[in-house]
Short mmCIF file of C-alpha atoms in Angstrom, two decimals:
data_model
loop_
_atom_site.label_atom_id
_atom_site.label_comp_id
_atom_site.label_asym_id
_atom_site.label_seq_id
_atom_site.Cartn_x
_atom_site.Cartn_y
_atom_site.Cartn_z
CA SER A 1 -15.37 -17.07 11.33
CA LEU A 2 -11.73 -16.48 10.76
CA LYS A 3 -10.14 -15.83 7.45
CA PRO A 4 -6.39 -16.36 6.79
CA LEU A 5 -4.32 -13.50 5.58
CA ARG A 6 -2.83 -14.69 2.34
CA THR A 7 0.82 -13.66 3.22
CA ALA A 8 3.05 -16.20 4.94
CA GLY A 9 5.88 -15.47 7.20
CA PHE A 10 4.38 -13.00 9.72
CA LEU A 11 5.50 -13.58 13.30
CA ASN A 12 3.36 -14.18 16.38
CA ALA A 13 4.48 -10.71 17.65
CA THR A 14 2.79 -9.15 14.58
CA ALA A 15 -0.45 -10.66 15.54
CA ASP A 16 0.01 -9.54 19.18
CA ALA A 17 0.72 -6.01 18.19
CA ILE A 18 -2.27 -5.81 15.98
CA ARG A 19 -4.53 -7.33 18.58
CA GLN A 20 -3.23 -4.91 21.17
CA ARG A 21 -3.42 -1.82 19.08
CA SER A 22 -6.67 -2.48 17.28
CA GLY A 23 -8.60 -4.46 20.04
CA GLN A 24 -9.61 -6.79 17.07
CA ASP A 25 -10.05 -10.63 17.30
CA PHE A 26 -6.74 -11.46 15.69
CA ARG A 27 -4.47 -14.46 16.15
CA ALA A 28 -1.42 -16.26 14.47
CA GLU A 29 -1.67 -19.83 13.38
CA SER A 30 0.90 -22.23 12.05
CA THR A 31 -0.11 -25.18 9.70
CA GLU A 32 2.54 -27.43 8.54
CA GLY A 33 5.18 -24.84 9.07
CA GLU A 34 3.49 -22.04 7.17
CA GLY A 35 2.49 -19.05 9.27
CA ARG A 36 -0.86 -17.41 8.91
CA LEU A 37 -2.44 -14.36 10.48
CA CYS A 38 -6.27 -14.73 10.99
CA TRP A 39 -8.89 -12.12 11.80
CA SER A 40 -12.58 -11.94 12.38
CA ALA A 41 -14.23 -11.51 8.94
CA MET A 42 -15.82 -8.21 10.08
CA SER A 43 -12.44 -6.76 11.40
CA GLU A 44 -10.91 -3.66 9.60
CA TRP A 45 -7.87 -3.64 11.83
CA TRP A 46 -5.82 -1.98 9.00
CA LYS A 47 -7.80 1.32 9.47
CA THR A 48 -5.87 2.14 12.73
CA PHE A 49 -2.73 0.00 12.23
CA PHE A 50 -0.93 2.27 9.66
CA ASP A 51 0.03 5.12 11.92
CA ALA A 52 3.07 6.89 13.11
CA ASP A 53 4.32 3.80 14.95
CA TYR A 54 4.11 1.89 11.68
CA VAL A 55 6.25 4.60 9.92
CA ARG A 56 8.73 4.59 12.76
CA LEU A 57 9.11 0.86 12.89
CA TRP A 58 9.15 0.09 9.15
CA GLY A 59 11.00 3.37 7.98
CA ALA A 60 13.90 2.70 10.41
CA GLY A 61 14.49 -0.74 8.93
CA GLU A 62 14.97 0.36 5.38
CA ILE A 63 18.48 -0.01 3.96
CA ALA A 64 19.97 3.09 2.27
CA GLY A 65 19.56 2.98 -1.43
CA ALA A 66 17.16 0.02 -1.30
CA ILE A 67 14.18 2.26 -1.89
CA SER A 68 15.87 3.88 -4.96
CA GLU A 69 16.76 0.47 -6.34
CA HIS A 70 13.12 -0.77 -5.83
CA ALA A 71 11.82 2.34 -7.49
CA GLY A 72 14.20 1.76 -10.55
CA ALA A 73 13.09 -1.81 -10.84
CA VAL A 74 9.41 -0.93 -10.78
CA TRP A 75 10.14 2.00 -13.26
CA GLU A 76 11.61 -0.45 -15.70
CA LEU A 77 8.91 -2.99 -15.13
CA LEU A 78 6.20 -0.49 -15.92
CA GLY A 79 8.05 1.01 -18.89
CA LEU A 80 7.79 4.52 -17.39
CA ARG A 81 9.31 7.54 -18.85
CA GLU A 82 9.51 11.30 -18.18
CA GLY A 83 5.98 12.61 -17.71
CA SER A 84 4.36 9.27 -17.38
CA ARG A 85 1.15 9.43 -15.20
CA LEU A 86 1.61 6.99 -12.21
CA LEU A 87 -0.97 5.96 -9.51
CA ASP A 88 0.74 4.59 -6.32
CA ALA A 89 -2.18 3.06 -4.42
CA PRO A 90 -1.96 2.62 -1.68
CA CYS A 91 1.10 4.82 -1.20
CA GLY A 92 1.60 4.63 2.44
CA TYR A 93 4.08 7.25 3.53
CA GLY A 94 5.31 7.84 0.05
CA ARG A 95 8.47 5.73 0.16
CA VAL A 96 8.16 4.85 -3.53
CA SER A 97 5.88 7.76 -4.69
CA GLU A 98 8.66 10.28 -3.98
CA PRO A 99 11.60 8.69 -5.76
CA MET A 100 9.26 7.89 -8.87
CA ALA A 101 8.35 11.60 -9.04
CA ARG A 102 11.98 12.53 -8.72
CA ARG A 103 12.77 10.24 -11.65
CA GLY A 104 10.24 12.20 -13.74
CA ALA A 105 6.80 10.56 -13.28
CA VAL A 106 3.67 12.64 -12.43
CA VAL A 107 2.54 10.72 -9.46
CA VAL A 108 -0.58 10.56 -7.55
CA GLY A 109 -0.24 8.63 -4.20
CA VAL A 110 -3.57 7.43 -2.61
CA ASP A 111 -4.02 5.96 0.87
CA GLN A 112 -6.57 5.59 3.44
CA SER A 113 -4.52 6.65 6.43
CA ALA A 114 -4.27 10.29 7.23
CA GLU A 115 -1.10 9.78 9.29
CA MET A 116 0.67 7.96 6.54
CA LEU A 117 -0.16 10.72 4.10
CA ALA A 118 0.94 13.42 6.60
CA GLN A 119 4.43 11.64 6.77
CA ALA A 120 4.48 11.43 2.95
CA GLU A 121 3.82 15.18 2.70
CA ARG A 122 6.61 15.86 5.33
CA ASP A 123 9.15 13.71 3.26
CA ARG A 124 8.11 15.23 -0.26
CA GLY A 125 10.95 17.78 -0.18
CA ASN A 126 10.80 20.46 -2.84
CA LEU A 127 8.62 18.37 -5.30
CA PRO A 128 5.77 20.51 -6.62
CA VAL A 129 2.28 19.38 -6.36
CA GLU A 130 2.15 19.13 -10.22
CA ARG A 131 4.80 16.34 -9.95
CA LEU A 132 3.57 14.67 -6.75
CA ARG A 133 0.19 14.86 -5.09
CA TYR A 134 -1.22 12.80 -2.20
CA VAL A 135 -4.98 11.93 -1.77
CA GLN A 136 -6.80 10.30 1.11
CA HIS A 137 -9.17 7.59 -0.34
CA ASP A 138 -10.61 4.15 0.44
CA LEU A 139 -9.44 2.06 -2.55
CA ARG A 140 -12.41 -0.05 -2.36
CA GLU A 141 -14.34 2.83 -3.96
CA PRO A 142 -13.56 4.12 -7.44
CA LEU A 143 -11.21 7.10 -7.91
CA ALA A 144 -12.60 10.40 -9.35
CA GLU A 145 -9.32 10.57 -11.42
CA GLY A 146 -8.30 8.25 -14.31
CA GLY A 147 -6.21 8.04 -17.36
CA PHE A 148 -3.01 6.80 -15.59
CA ASP A 149 -0.27 5.22 -17.78
CA ALA A 150 0.57 2.82 -14.91
CA ALA A 151 -0.41 1.97 -11.36
CA MET A 152 1.52 0.09 -8.64
CA ASN A 153 0.18 -1.66 -5.66
CA LEU A 154 3.39 -2.48 -3.50
CA PHE A 155 4.36 -3.92 -0.16
CA THR A 156 1.68 -6.66 0.05
CA SER A 157 -1.39 -4.25 0.10
CA ILE A 158 -3.89 -6.97 -0.90
CA GLY A 159 -5.53 -9.44 1.42
CA TYR A 160 -6.30 -7.28 4.41
CA GLY A 161 -10.05 -7.62 4.01
CA SER A 162 -12.66 -9.84 2.30
CA ASP A 163 -12.27 -11.30 -1.19
CA GLU A 164 -14.89 -8.73 -2.19
CA ASP A 165 -12.72 -5.98 -0.78
CA ASP A 166 -9.75 -7.15 -2.91
CA LEU A 167 -11.86 -7.35 -6.09
CA ALA A 168 -13.13 -3.86 -5.30
CA ILE A 169 -9.55 -2.63 -5.06
CA PHE A 170 -8.54 -4.24 -8.31
CA ARG A 171 -11.57 -2.82 -10.07
CA THR A 172 -10.61 0.69 -8.81
CA LEU A 173 -7.06 0.17 -10.13
CA ARG A 174 -8.27 -1.14 -13.48
CA GLY A 175 -10.73 1.84 -13.70
CA ALA A 176 -7.94 4.31 -13.01
CA LEU A 177 -5.73 3.21 -15.93
CA ARG A 178 -5.96 4.31 -19.49
CA PRO A 179 -6.49 1.70 -22.08
CA GLY A 180 -3.37 -0.40 -22.32
CA GLY A 181 -2.07 0.95 -19.02
CA ARG A 182 0.08 -1.23 -16.83
CA LEU A 183 -0.24 -2.49 -13.24
CA VAL A 184 2.18 -3.98 -11.00
CA VAL A 185 1.11 -5.78 -7.77
CA GLU A 186 3.79 -6.86 -5.31
CA THR A 187 3.16 -9.60 -2.77
CA MET A 188 5.30 -11.41 -0.36
#
């Protein structure tokens, strides 16, 4: 059976690219003008989709200053301050982890993609590991580390798997926060 991706606005080209690159049963549908991407319930296309090509395509389209502005808005939303412990999960190629660490947060970025994390490490600049650290991990499983002041799940990183997968990710995020910690989830 097919399950809709809960994010509208994707193009048929995106479905074609995922199908070609992952070999998974994936198609685009349109119902009453709202686009949907659908995939086989057993597909885990995202395990191979987030690679060097993804970084090249998405990174090239970012507007100068937009990431810093985005990081500033999330900083304010989460009420962060110098030394706040922040979990960026998933962090992708560190596009928001790095500016948050430069603002003064102690950031742990977590992602399942080794290629995305390798790019994040290349882009970290002179930030020490005590300020910014990256960890490869499947967020459907609990993290070994906890006590974060805040966590962020940005760029529509929910809805790629089953409802059970999404609930597992939310349990992981909740379990990583200290009592009273804040979570921001961004969806499009």
